[in-house]
XYZ file of C-alpha atoms in Angstrom:
783
model
C 41.463 53.971 74.767
C 38.689 55.946 73.263
C 38.877 58.053 70.147
C 37.631 61.465 71.087
C 38.413 63.652 68.133
C 37.183 63.268 64.586
C 40.719 63.160 63.201
C 41.481 60.103 65.325
C 38.383 58.279 64.135
C 39.157 58.920 60.469
C 42.769 57.832 60.902
C 41.691 54.570 62.581
C 39.187 53.837 59.782
C 41.857 54.275 57.116
C 44.205 51.909 58.967
C 41.537 49.189 59.280
C 40.561 49.418 55.591
C 44.178 49.196 54.468
C 44.801 46.187 56.702
C 41.706 44.392 55.293
C 42.885 44.976 51.715
C 46.334 43.586 52.541
C 44.818 40.477 54.172
C 42.501 39.883 51.170
C 45.418 40.141 48.735
C 47.407 37.714 50.867
C 44.556 35.172 50.992
C 43.919 35.548 47.237
C 47.587 34.892 46.504
C 47.581 31.861 48.789
C 44.400 30.483 47.090
C 45.927 30.951 43.659
C 49.035 29.063 44.748
C 46.890 26.178 46.042
C 44.341 26.060 43.115
C 45.122 23.689 40.283
C 45.460 25.470 37.003
C 45.205 22.933 34.135
C 46.390 25.194 31.322
C 50.160 24.928 31.862
C 50.235 21.133 32.443
C 47.919 20.632 29.459
C 50.147 22.692 27.155
C 53.085 20.610 28.300
C 51.111 17.434 27.484
C 50.303 18.693 23.994
C 53.984 19.531 23.391
C 54.967 16.011 24.432
C 52.295 14.392 22.207
C 53.836 16.105 19.159
C 56.914 13.922 19.563
C 54.896 10.669 19.781
C 53.440 8.990 16.661
C 52.129 5.637 17.909
C 48.846 5.260 19.766
C 50.182 3.301 22.730
C 52.811 5.874 23.833
C 50.277 8.643 23.329
C 47.786 6.913 25.619
C 50.483 6.319 28.210
C 51.536 9.959 28.161
C 47.948 11.182 28.479
C 47.203 8.833 31.387
C 50.425 9.769 33.214
C 49.832 13.497 32.784
C 46.268 13.162 33.953
C 47.295 11.167 36.998
C 49.977 13.689 37.868
C 47.623 16.675 37.578
C 44.690 15.207 39.474
C 46.744 13.374 42.064
C 44.469 10.376 42.384
C 45.275 6.884 43.599
C 45.178 5.465 40.119
C 44.397 6.515 36.527
C 43.549 4.003 33.824
C 42.429 3.812 30.204
C 39.954 1.227 28.866
C 39.403 0.469 25.204
C 36.114 -0.680 23.631
C 35.840 -3.775 21.442
C 32.664 -3.240 19.293
C 32.362 -6.805 18.020
C 32.282 -8.329 21.510
C 30.853 -5.180 23.145
C 33.300 -5.050 26.061
C 35.844 -2.627 27.536
C 39.352 -4.040 28.105
C 42.079 -2.550 30.229
C 44.686 -1.029 27.934
C 46.851 1.392 29.913
C 47.430 2.650 33.475
C 49.601 5.299 35.024
C 53.159 4.147 35.400
C 52.661 1.069 33.207
C 55.926 1.907 31.389
C 57.570 1.094 34.742
C 56.981 -2.641 35.083
C 57.678 -2.712 38.812
C 55.262 0.118 39.545
C 52.638 -1.353 37.224
C 52.876 -4.760 38.867
C 52.065 -3.202 42.224
C 48.967 -1.570 40.737
C 47.204 -4.496 39.052
C 43.818 -3.455 37.613
C 40.733 -4.221 39.604
C 38.830 -4.963 36.353
C 40.492 -6.324 33.248
C 37.216 -6.308 31.262
C 33.825 -4.621 31.512
C 30.972 -6.084 29.462
C 28.652 -3.500 27.947
C 25.728 -5.818 28.653
C 26.650 -6.092 32.333
C 27.099 -2.337 32.662
C 24.313 -1.329 30.263
C 23.347 1.967 31.945
C 27.008 2.952 32.336
C 27.636 2.065 28.680
C 24.719 4.157 27.425
C 25.783 7.151 29.519
C 29.271 7.036 27.985
C 27.806 6.662 24.483
C 25.917 9.902 25.067
C 29.176 11.679 26.026
C 28.432 11.996 29.768
C 31.194 12.462 32.329
C 30.441 10.299 35.385
C 31.521 11.563 38.802
C 31.344 9.718 42.150
C 32.755 11.682 45.092
C 32.063 13.192 48.454
C 28.395 14.250 48.510
C 28.434 14.170 44.695
C 26.900 11.705 42.231
C 26.382 12.863 38.670
C 24.075 10.007 37.662
C 21.425 7.685 39.055
C 22.042 4.605 41.175
C 21.559 2.326 38.142
C 24.754 3.845 36.666
C 26.789 4.494 39.813
C 26.225 1.342 41.873
C 27.563 -1.273 39.359
C 30.519 1.022 38.664
C 31.589 1.452 42.305
C 31.120 -2.244 42.966
C 33.179 -3.214 39.918
C 36.120 -0.899 40.691
C 35.630 -1.170 44.468
C 36.582 2.477 44.981
C 34.628 5.128 46.929
C 35.454 7.951 44.514
C 35.673 7.774 40.728
C 35.701 10.071 37.756
C 35.087 8.653 34.234
C 35.273 10.490 30.881
C 34.348 8.865 27.523
C 36.663 8.764 24.523
C 34.533 9.568 21.455
C 35.442 9.869 17.810
C 32.731 10.914 15.353
C 30.091 9.817 17.894
C 31.683 6.351 18.145
C 32.703 5.263 21.632
C 36.390 4.217 21.605
C 36.805 3.781 25.358
C 37.120 5.814 28.564
C 39.580 7.276 31.085
C 38.921 6.562 34.747
C 40.489 8.274 37.802
C 40.236 6.310 41.058
C 40.647 7.381 44.678
C 41.054 4.999 47.612
C 39.438 7.514 49.980
C 36.333 9.589 49.672
C 37.270 12.883 48.105
C 35.712 15.847 46.363
C 36.569 16.357 42.700
C 37.158 19.966 41.708
C 35.939 21.626 38.551
C 39.483 22.008 37.074
C 40.072 18.294 37.614
C 36.873 17.406 35.796
C 37.763 19.752 32.938
C 41.258 18.319 32.646
C 39.959 14.731 32.502
C 37.380 15.670 29.859
C 39.995 17.465 27.769
C 42.411 14.540 28.110
C 39.768 12.129 26.804
C 39.118 14.428 23.855
C 42.845 14.634 23.135
C 42.908 10.842 22.813
C 40.487 10.936 19.881
C 41.991 14.096 18.370
C 45.420 12.639 18.671
C 44.654 9.373 16.969
C 47.695 8.291 14.989
C 47.831 8.505 11.242
C 47.287 4.757 10.848
C 43.913 4.919 12.589
C 42.879 7.904 10.520
C 43.969 6.112 7.374
C 41.778 3.174 8.388
C 38.816 5.517 8.718
C 39.573 7.079 5.336
C 39.820 3.605 3.823
C 36.444 2.716 5.342
C 34.899 5.855 3.869
C 36.427 5.088 0.482
C 35.102 1.521 0.672
C 31.636 2.844 1.491
C 31.844 5.188 -1.463
C 32.878 2.363 -3.771
C 30.062 0.251 -2.342
C 27.499 2.952 -3.110
C 28.920 3.424 -6.627
C 28.828 -0.309 -7.271
C 25.256 -0.609 -6.049
C 24.229 2.394 -8.132
C 25.762 0.768 -11.210
C 23.961 -2.480 -10.399
C 20.689 -0.627 -10.047
C 21.220 1.191 -13.334
C 22.193 -1.941 -15.230
C 19.531 -4.321 -13.924
C 15.838 -3.564 -13.554
C 14.973 -6.855 -11.894
C 14.253 -6.270 -8.214
C 15.522 -9.630 -6.935
C 18.715 -9.449 -8.983
C 19.477 -5.928 -7.781
C 18.856 -6.916 -4.158
C 21.106 -9.980 -4.482
C 24.009 -7.807 -5.645
C 23.371 -5.224 -2.939
C 23.172 -7.925 -0.261
C 26.451 -9.564 -1.296
C 28.359 -6.290 -1.183
C 26.724 -5.057 2.016
C 27.230 -8.351 3.874
C 30.900 -8.386 2.895
C 31.389 -4.769 3.962
C 29.559 -4.881 7.296
C 30.472 -8.499 8.119
C 26.885 -9.347 9.004
C 24.947 -12.621 8.994
C 21.648 -11.608 7.401
C 19.868 -8.953 5.353
C 16.126 -8.472 4.851
C 13.826 -5.987 3.156
C 10.448 -5.754 4.903
C 7.509 -4.239 3.022
C 4.385 -2.996 4.865
C 1.325 -5.104 4.164
C -1.380 -2.464 3.793
C -4.184 -5.025 3.580
C -3.379 -7.485 6.354
C -1.207 -5.270 8.537
C 2.350 -5.981 9.634
C 5.168 -6.557 7.151
C 5.881 -9.098 4.491
C 9.398 -10.239 3.583
C 10.175 -8.748 0.186
C 13.750 -10.026 0.082
C 16.071 -11.935 2.432
C 19.656 -13.148 2.340
C 21.197 -15.252 5.118
C 24.580 -16.654 5.980
C 25.513 -19.804 7.836
C 24.737 -18.372 11.281
C 21.205 -17.104 10.581
C 17.968 -18.806 9.610
C 15.456 -17.708 6.939
C 12.067 -16.432 8.037
C 8.814 -17.077 6.260
C 6.533 -15.459 8.814
C 4.588 -12.274 8.348
C 6.250 -9.806 10.684
C 4.089 -8.039 13.216
C 3.134 -4.394 13.130
C 5.475 -2.152 15.058
C 4.411 -0.300 18.164
C 3.583 3.358 17.619
C 6.765 4.587 19.294
C 8.951 2.416 17.027
C 6.932 3.392 13.947
C 7.407 7.074 14.795
C 11.107 6.456 15.463
C 11.600 4.927 12.012
C 9.524 7.648 10.375
C 11.242 10.652 11.974
C 14.827 9.448 12.373
C 16.983 9.659 9.256
C 19.780 7.501 10.757
C 19.402 3.716 11.218
C 17.828 2.364 14.394
C 20.479 0.239 16.080
C 20.124 -2.744 18.428
C 23.447 -3.848 19.936
C 22.116 -6.476 22.330
C 18.639 -7.899 21.905
C 18.395 -8.795 25.603
C 18.970 -5.237 26.828
C 17.423 -3.109 24.085
C 13.698 -2.359 23.931
C 13.687 -0.908 20.414
C 11.711 -2.841 17.756
C 10.309 -5.022 20.541
C 7.470 -6.340 18.378
C 10.023 -8.137 16.167
C 11.809 -9.871 19.029
C 10.146 -13.295 18.315
C 11.372 -13.178 14.699
C 14.867 -12.187 15.813
C 15.019 -15.090 18.238
C 13.796 -17.593 15.637
C 16.468 -16.328 13.255
C 19.140 -16.610 15.974
C 19.941 -12.906 15.886
C 21.316 -10.756 18.723
C 22.099 -7.425 17.002
C 20.390 -5.527 14.206
C 20.187 -2.250 12.306
C 16.910 -1.071 10.721
C 16.752 1.735 8.157
C 13.640 3.369 6.732
C 13.987 3.276 2.941
C 11.816 6.385 2.634
C 13.345 8.564 5.404
C 11.140 11.254 6.879
C 7.972 9.520 5.676
C 5.911 6.465 6.498
C 8.122 3.500 5.487
C 7.568 2.018 2.038
C 10.144 -0.561 3.081
C 12.636 -1.282 5.866
C 16.192 -2.481 5.249
C 17.218 -4.753 8.117
C 20.739 -6.150 8.722
C 21.316 -8.665 11.527
C 24.160 -10.363 13.345
C 24.106 -13.522 15.412
C 26.403 -11.928 18.042
C 26.047 -8.791 20.098
C 27.986 -5.909 18.572
C 28.216 -2.163 18.434
C 27.381 -0.502 15.146
C 29.869 2.314 14.640
C 29.194 5.490 12.732
C 30.940 4.299 9.579
C 28.747 1.186 9.468
C 25.638 3.265 10.044
C 26.647 5.610 7.245
C 27.259 2.630 4.966
C 23.805 1.230 5.641
C 22.253 4.669 5.220
C 24.036 5.240 1.891
C 23.095 1.835 0.530
C 19.571 2.197 1.915
C 19.027 5.363 -0.099
C 19.952 3.510 -3.288
C 17.754 0.529 -2.432
C 14.942 2.902 -1.443
C 14.927 4.350 -4.955
C 14.728 0.860 -6.442
C 12.016 -0.155 -4.006
C 10.018 3.000 -4.707
C 10.259 2.399 -8.459
C 9.285 -1.242 -7.984
C 6.460 -0.170 -5.687
C 5.171 2.247 -8.327
C 5.376 -0.461 -10.988
C 3.563 -2.952 -8.782
C 0.967 -0.314 -7.919
C 0.489 0.448 -11.621
C 0.070 -3.274 -12.331
C -2.423 -3.580 -9.502
C -4.321 -0.559 -10.817
C -4.374 -2.083 -14.278
C -5.530 -5.458 -12.945
C -8.175 -3.864 -10.785
C -9.330 -1.691 -13.674
C -9.603 -4.716 -15.973
C -11.358 -6.730 -13.281
C -13.670 -3.829 -12.509
C -14.561 -3.406 -16.177
C -15.140 -7.137 -16.485
C -17.420 -7.083 -13.468
C -19.379 -4.072 -14.682
C -19.853 -5.597 -18.127
C -21.116 -8.824 -16.588
C -23.444 -6.918 -14.282
C -24.884 -5.001 -17.208
C -25.350 -8.140 -19.292
C -27.334 -9.948 -16.616
C -31.103 -9.721 -17.006
C -32.192 -11.767 -14.006
C -32.146 -10.221 -10.531
C -31.071 -13.432 -8.772
C -28.234 -13.993 -11.242
C -27.182 -10.368 -10.860
C -27.053 -10.649 -7.067
C -25.087 -13.892 -7.188
C -22.621 -12.589 -9.798
C -22.042 -9.368 -7.853
C -21.291 -11.091 -4.532
C -18.913 -13.562 -6.204
C -17.156 -10.741 -8.053
C -16.668 -8.622 -4.920
C -15.425 -11.639 -2.957
C -12.922 -12.522 -5.657
C -11.740 -8.970 -6.236
C -11.136 -8.147 -2.548
C -10.230 -11.698 -1.440
C -12.860 -11.764 1.298
C -13.933 -14.838 3.285
C -17.565 -13.650 3.521
C -19.791 -11.479 1.331
C -23.526 -11.427 2.023
C -26.314 -9.498 0.310
C -29.403 -8.753 2.412
C -32.501 -7.432 0.590
C -36.122 -6.739 1.439
C -39.220 -5.480 -0.322
C -40.624 -2.042 0.360
C -42.737 -1.931 3.504
C -41.730 -5.527 4.263
C -40.848 -6.372 7.883
C -38.486 -9.259 7.144
C -35.356 -9.229 4.999
C -33.866 -12.217 3.244
C -30.380 -13.421 2.401
C -30.394 -12.960 -1.369
C -26.856 -14.222 -2.024
C -23.733 -15.090 -0.064
C -20.178 -16.229 -0.777
C -18.285 -17.947 2.055
C -14.643 -18.978 1.578
C -13.838 -19.698 5.223
C -15.868 -22.049 7.405
C -15.334 -19.810 10.416
C -17.616 -17.265 8.745
C -21.304 -17.919 8.111
C -24.512 -16.124 7.141
C -27.888 -17.870 7.387
C -31.546 -17.033 6.776
C -32.911 -18.338 10.075
C -33.963 -16.847 12.364
C -35.684 -14.161 10.228
C -33.809 -10.894 9.728
C -36.098 -8.116 10.934
C -35.623 -4.868 9.023
C -36.617 -2.546 11.852
C -34.702 -4.391 14.604
C -31.438 -5.357 12.905
C -28.535 -3.056 13.763
C -26.549 -3.650 10.557
C -29.493 -2.732 8.336
C -30.385 0.399 10.307
C -26.759 1.602 10.552
C -26.372 1.185 6.804
C -29.621 3.041 6.085
C -28.586 5.953 8.299
C -24.990 6.213 6.995
C -23.851 7.334 3.573
C -20.802 5.344 2.512
C -18.904 2.370 3.894
C -19.280 1.534 7.595
C -16.367 -0.227 9.345
C -17.356 -2.286 12.387
C -15.902 -4.905 14.689
C -17.787 -8.123 15.189
C -17.964 -7.451 18.939
C -19.908 -4.236 18.199
C -22.847 -6.203 16.804
C -25.833 -6.944 19.077
C -27.040 -10.463 19.732
C -29.914 -10.075 17.268
C -27.497 -9.663 14.373
C -25.154 -12.409 15.609
C -27.995 -14.895 15.278
C -27.758 -14.786 11.482
C -24.143 -13.578 11.071
C -21.226 -15.576 12.522
C -17.582 -14.480 12.482
C -14.432 -15.319 14.477
C -13.575 -13.042 17.424
C -12.044 -9.655 16.591
C -13.213 -9.851 12.974
C -13.994 -6.659 11.119
C -16.978 -5.917 8.906
C -17.685 -3.507 6.079
C -21.337 -2.629 5.547
C -22.611 -0.723 2.503
C -26.204 0.143 1.614
C -27.392 -0.255 -1.983
C -27.951 3.450 -2.656
C -29.052 5.002 -5.912
C -30.795 8.386 -5.814
C -31.571 10.175 -2.529
C -35.280 10.017 -3.420
C -35.240 6.242 -3.793
C -36.122 3.932 -0.932
C -33.312 1.650 0.272
C -34.010 -2.049 0.058
C -30.617 -3.742 0.228
C -27.397 -3.964 2.267
C -24.169 -5.775 1.455
C -22.049 -7.109 4.349
C -18.346 -7.981 3.995
C -16.268 -9.668 6.717
C -12.584 -10.465 7.158
C -9.973 -11.034 9.843
C -9.303 -8.207 12.267
C -5.788 -7.428 10.948
C -6.961 -6.899 7.375
C -6.319 -3.392 6.054
C -8.206 -1.999 3.075
C -6.502 0.574 0.873
C -8.257 3.710 -0.326
C -8.295 2.283 -3.831
C -10.071 -0.862 -2.647
C -12.608 1.165 -0.692
C -13.323 3.363 -3.724
C -13.602 0.305 -5.948
C -16.017 -1.293 -3.472
C -18.162 1.854 -3.463
C -18.293 1.882 -7.288
C -19.211 -1.813 -7.485
C -21.926 -1.536 -4.857
C -23.381 1.550 -6.523
C -23.350 -0.184 -9.905
C -25.009 -3.216 -8.337
C -27.653 -0.972 -6.768
C -28.476 0.748 -10.078
C -28.457 -2.483 -12.104
C -30.620 -4.241 -9.540
C -33.036 -1.321 -9.399
C -33.173 -1.200 -13.199
C -33.987 -4.910 -13.409
C -36.575 -4.739 -10.620
C -38.239 -1.736 -12.214
C -38.146 -3.329 -15.657
C -39.653 -6.558 -14.318
C -42.331 -4.697 -12.415
C -43.293 -2.580 -15.405
C -43.248 -5.632 -17.644
C -45.503 -7.529 -15.237
C -47.834 -4.541 -14.994
C -47.952 -4.178 -18.749
C -48.723 -7.896 -19.111
C -51.543 -7.627 -16.586
C -53.032 -4.570 -18.276
C -52.684 -6.155 -21.709
C -54.476 -9.292 -20.520
C -57.167 -7.160 -18.884
C -57.553 -5.136 -22.069
C -57.798 -8.311 -24.161
C -60.464 -9.738 -21.824
C -62.543 -6.547 -21.784
C -62.452 -6.147 -25.540
C -63.614 -9.698 -26.070
C -66.312 -9.051 -23.504
C -67.383 -5.896 -25.390
C -67.393 -7.898 -28.620
C -69.807 -10.288 -27.006
C -71.964 -7.379 -25.726
C -71.958 -5.846 -29.245
C -73.107 -9.209 -30.613
C -75.947 -9.270 -28.050
C -76.895 -5.675 -28.960
C -76.960 -6.598 -32.651
C -79.118 -9.620 -31.863
C -81.494 -7.426 -29.804
C -81.846 -5.028 -32.781
C -82.635 -7.932 -35.089
C -85.276 -9.226 -32.678
C -86.695 -5.694 -32.361
C -86.884 -5.410 -36.162
C -88.791 -8.703 -36.352
C -91.165 -7.407 -33.643
C -91.829 -4.182 -35.588
C -92.922 -6.175 -38.644
C -95.842 -7.659 -36.754
C -99.250 -6.009 -37.407
C -99.875 -2.854 -35.387
C -96.357 -2.679 -33.855
C -94.344 -0.644 -36.373
C -95.951 2.704 -35.583
C -95.102 2.668 -31.847
C -92.689 5.582 -30.986
C -91.251 3.535 -28.133
C -89.808 1.000 -30.536
C -88.185 3.730 -32.604
C -86.485 5.187 -29.501
C -85.189 1.776 -28.361
C -83.978 0.933 -31.828
C -82.149 4.253 -32.086
C -80.488 3.734 -28.705
C -79.411 0.234 -29.578
C -77.985 1.474 -32.874
C -75.947 4.124 -31.004
C -74.661 1.556 -28.530
C -73.624 -0.797 -31.334
C -71.826 2.002 -33.125
C -69.943 3.030 -29.945
C -68.978 -0.559 -29.170
C -67.770 -1.015 -32.739
C -65.570 2.058 -32.406
C -64.096 0.837 -29.108
C -63.449 -2.716 -30.311
C -62.177 -1.572 -33.668
C -60.299 1.751 -33.587
C -59.407 1.754 -29.887
C -58.666 -1.907 -29.285
C -55.030 -1.391 -28.097
C -54.720 2.400 -27.820
C -56.955 5.442 -27.498
C -57.830 7.209 -30.715
C -58.949 10.733 -31.417
C -62.690 11.284 -31.327
C -63.346 15.050 -31.491
C -66.880 16.093 -30.673
C -68.777 19.319 -30.163
C -70.709 19.430 -26.884
C -72.689 22.255 -25.216
C -71.428 23.014 -21.727
C -74.883 22.998 -20.145
C -75.714 19.614 -21.663
C -72.401 18.229 -20.419
C -73.068 19.373 -16.852
C -76.658 18.043 -16.923
C -75.470 14.617 -17.977
C -72.829 14.578 -15.249
C -75.281 15.496 -12.502
C -77.784 12.943 -13.778
C -75.140 10.166 -13.576
C -74.262 10.968 -9.940
C -77.892 11.462 -8.898
C -78.024 8.059 -7.210
C -75.018 8.904 -4.972
C -76.451 12.322 -4.178
C -79.798 10.900 -3.112
C -78.215 8.068 -1.145
C -76.114 10.443 1.012
C -78.633 13.305 0.894
C -76.015 15.695 -0.511
C -76.729 19.318 -1.349
C -75.424 20.029 -4.863
C -75.410 23.117 -6.985
C -74.008 23.864 -10.444
C -72.724 27.425 -10.989
C -72.742 28.077 -14.737
C -73.774 31.348 -16.395
C -72.871 30.576 -20.013
C -73.828 28.082 -22.657
C -70.565 27.632 -24.421
C -70.007 25.020 -27.087
C -66.933 22.917 -26.417
C -64.945 21.298 -29.227
C -62.404 18.450 -28.708
C -62.032 15.096 -26.963
C -65.154 15.789 -24.944
C -66.104 12.202 -24.258
C -62.790 11.552 -22.481
C -63.026 14.867 -20.648
C -66.551 13.954 -19.628
C -65.309 10.679 -18.141
C -62.648 12.598 -16.184
C -65.226 15.067 -14.860
C -67.559 12.262 -13.917
C -64.748 10.521 -12.019
C -63.955 13.696 -10.107
C -67.597 14.511 -9.249
C -68.295 10.895 -8.287
C -65.176 10.831 -6.077
C -66.223 14.097 -4.422
C -69.658 12.620 -3.668
C -68.145 9.447 -2.240
C -65.800 11.223 0.143
C -68.347 13.855 1.222
C -70.057 13.260 4.558
C -73.799 12.650 4.726
C -75.811 15.825 4.108
C -72.656 17.478 2.858
C -72.356 19.967 0.045
C -70.856 19.609 -3.446
C -70.497 22.645 -5.763
C -69.547 22.629 -9.447
C -68.129 25.905 -10.729
C -67.631 26.836 -14.363
C -65.747 29.877 -15.609
C -63.860 30.720 -18.807
C -60.274 31.756 -18.149
C -59.983 33.455 -21.555
C -61.206 32.845 -25.082
C -59.391 29.522 -25.279
C -59.491 27.965 -21.802
C -62.247 26.801 -19.490
C -61.983 25.820 -15.822
C -64.361 23.448 -14.055
C -63.957 23.152 -10.266
C -65.616 20.770 -7.819
C -65.565 21.648 -4.117
C -66.677 19.288 -1.354
C -66.528 18.818 2.416
C -64.743 15.466 2.302
C -61.231 14.420 3.434
C -58.285 13.389 1.254
C -54.986 11.826 2.257
C -52.353 14.571 2.335
C -49.899 12.204 0.652
C -52.178 11.959 -2.417
C -52.295 15.740 -2.783
C -48.501 15.992 -2.377
C -47.736 13.258 -4.906
C -50.168 14.684 -7.478
C -48.646 18.146 -7.125
C -45.122 16.765 -7.663
C -46.089 15.826 -11.179
C -43.967 12.649 -11.305
C -43.174 9.557 -9.254
C -39.771 9.761 -7.548
C -39.538 6.045 -6.837
C -41.623 3.663 -8.911
C -40.482 0.704 -6.794
C -41.753 2.194 -3.543
C -45.295 1.716 -2.343
C -47.428 4.767 -3.129
C -51.016 5.897 -2.430
C -51.289 6.417 -6.199
C -51.066 2.642 -6.763
C -54.585 2.034 -5.403
C -57.941 3.855 -5.468
C -58.783 6.625 -4.902
C -55.212 7.844 -5.589
C -54.904 5.640 -8.669
C -58.127 7.065 -10.193
C -57.011 10.637 -9.550
C -53.547 9.949 -10.994
C -55.149 8.542 -14.173
C -57.320 11.647 -14.465
C -54.271 13.883 -14.125
C -52.251 11.879 -16.657
C -55.110 11.846 -19.175
C -55.686 15.597 -18.846
C -51.981 16.230 -19.494
C -52.214 14.053 -22.594
C -55.246 16.037 -23.760
C -53.384 19.312 -23.295
C -55.191 20.277 -20.097
C -54.433 20.252 -16.398
C -55.858 18.749 -13.224
C -55.136 20.126 -9.718
C -56.241 18.707 -6.392
C -55.836 21.001 -3.397
C -57.056 21.669 0.119
C -58.553 25.137 0.733
C -58.067 27.276 3.808
C -61.543 26.326 5.074
C -60.526 22.599 4.827
C -62.711 22.006 1.761
C -61.303 19.992 -1.121
C -61.202 21.493 -4.619
C -60.678 19.503 -7.805
C -59.906 21.823 -10.729
C -59.815 20.841 -14.412
C -58.574 23.280 -17.059
C -58.800 22.374 -20.731
C -59.013 24.159 -24.092
C -62.494 24.853 -25.411
C -61.364 24.222 -28.990
C -58.887 21.484 -29.805
C -58.167 21.307 -33.551
C -55.301 18.780 -33.366
C -55.159 15.250 -32.023
C -53.247 15.240 -28.721
C -53.416 11.450 -28.335
C -51.239 10.705 -31.348
C -47.508 11.256 -30.502
């Protein structure tokens, strides 16, 4: 039939809507009747548990209630034995009925934690494991051994945890493949939690007793620490109490070896089942080092075969016969100053109470270790300070360069306990370096002088010159040229330091230190090395400079002695010539000749000048003030250089408009001016031009300038303008003519109160300017 009117259509719509609502309510009611609601059965279980005091009946009631609610084929409870690390079958549904229990014998009476390692770790983390129709909560590594062990297609497992300690698990088994609902999973999880919450008073009292024992242990250790300052004695008391409390076989304290890497055994205590270790323990991998640094709780190893933590120490554990261990960082949250390690010869689980015990005791031992570490560090600082002072005093008391070099290398080798220390030195501008001193304490290391060490080609020398501070290298980084004179074992490390003094000084030495690759140098040792090398550099430079100046002074003194004796002989010859001239004048007709008077007067002046030089100025210059006209001075200068001017056909001109009278050390100033004019003539090209300019600067000062067309080394001009030598050991253009002559002129003018400047003009001409006072009343040569 068709609905024609609007009223019919509306009525039909209302009927359909009402019918749909009634059907929905009916289906909802049917679904609620079928859905499992765990609240009521769980409340009934809790009411029943209030009447039960012992653990066994409680477990039986929980397993039966769980089996009844879930409706599985079988429900069981397994308990964990931490010493043997295995789960043993403790209870099953209906086990109070012997006949029913006998028909449901357990598929597995024991599960080893080692055999089910992934399953065991998942339970320890509090995971609920589900295996059902199209559902697997975990990976195959967890599920497959479990299904094979129980031989059931569907399982549901919930861990029993108490204060993070795994007590066991509840397992629900199904003979057919089935889907586990969310209420069933929640009920099983809650039932497992009720097991731990409903632990009987006896178990709780055991935990309280353990906590009280741990407290007494910490108090006893604290009293031992307070009453005994000896590290070994304190550790012996701590070890005895801790071994008795934790029932362990061994206890060690490992201390990081900052120099050689790895760990050294600071203390160890072993029982009958474990063996002592004398080895240096390896360095930990970065992930284990970070784990110890960041984690405040102990790092636990329950089974050495299945656990990858602290893998670098596995060889030591095996040699000691250990299978389980706990490691605690004695400075939690920081890089370890020490590690407290307890070991057991059997596999075992370390429960939370045991971890707390180790952590509590570790804090006490950490304080002792830190105090002992500070005391040892203070002793090391004191020893190093005394040794450093001894070395510096010996360096300063050595007056021979070779002895200084040998003493320094021996001192550094002894102080840092190095198998090789070598000192490589070279002279300035020398192409080859030499092995000045070496100390070798290990035959695997060697340093030799052949083949020659080339300064420009050797990598070690050039790296040291270019780097300020200590350079750390590996032996494999060195090129073949360096390995020809330096031999080290593979993977050795080297420290290279240049002998630096002032930045202006030229480097002429490098010290090379070598050791095994695992050696670690502390910041204090590196700073001490830098101080020693710097002191060696300054002492060596001081001795070299002193020896050079002493040799130079000896040479100049010998030259001065020779020249004075030579002038004495010339003065004797002049005196003899005057006597012969006097005898010649007495002959008839010879006394009135003016020529003889002029020669006699000149000889008398020469004898007087030689007498002054060999008498008053034998070992030092003396004051000889004279008054000289400026024009006469310039005429004499030009007359003395006339030979050079004519030889090179130079054009010379003297620009002087005044005839001043100069008063002072004019003879010395005249020698300086002659040196400058003669030098200008020598460096001028043929047919060049030399001008001498004279001008008063004021009433007291006069300037004489010589300009020429010659060429001068730019380095000479720069060094003269600096006013002082920056490095007296370095080769300099001022050590040889013409730089030496110009430097003497400048030094002498400064001594006389004047100034000498050598410069290059914009038109590339060279100007030598001398400024000096026209009147010098005092003696500037006498200090």
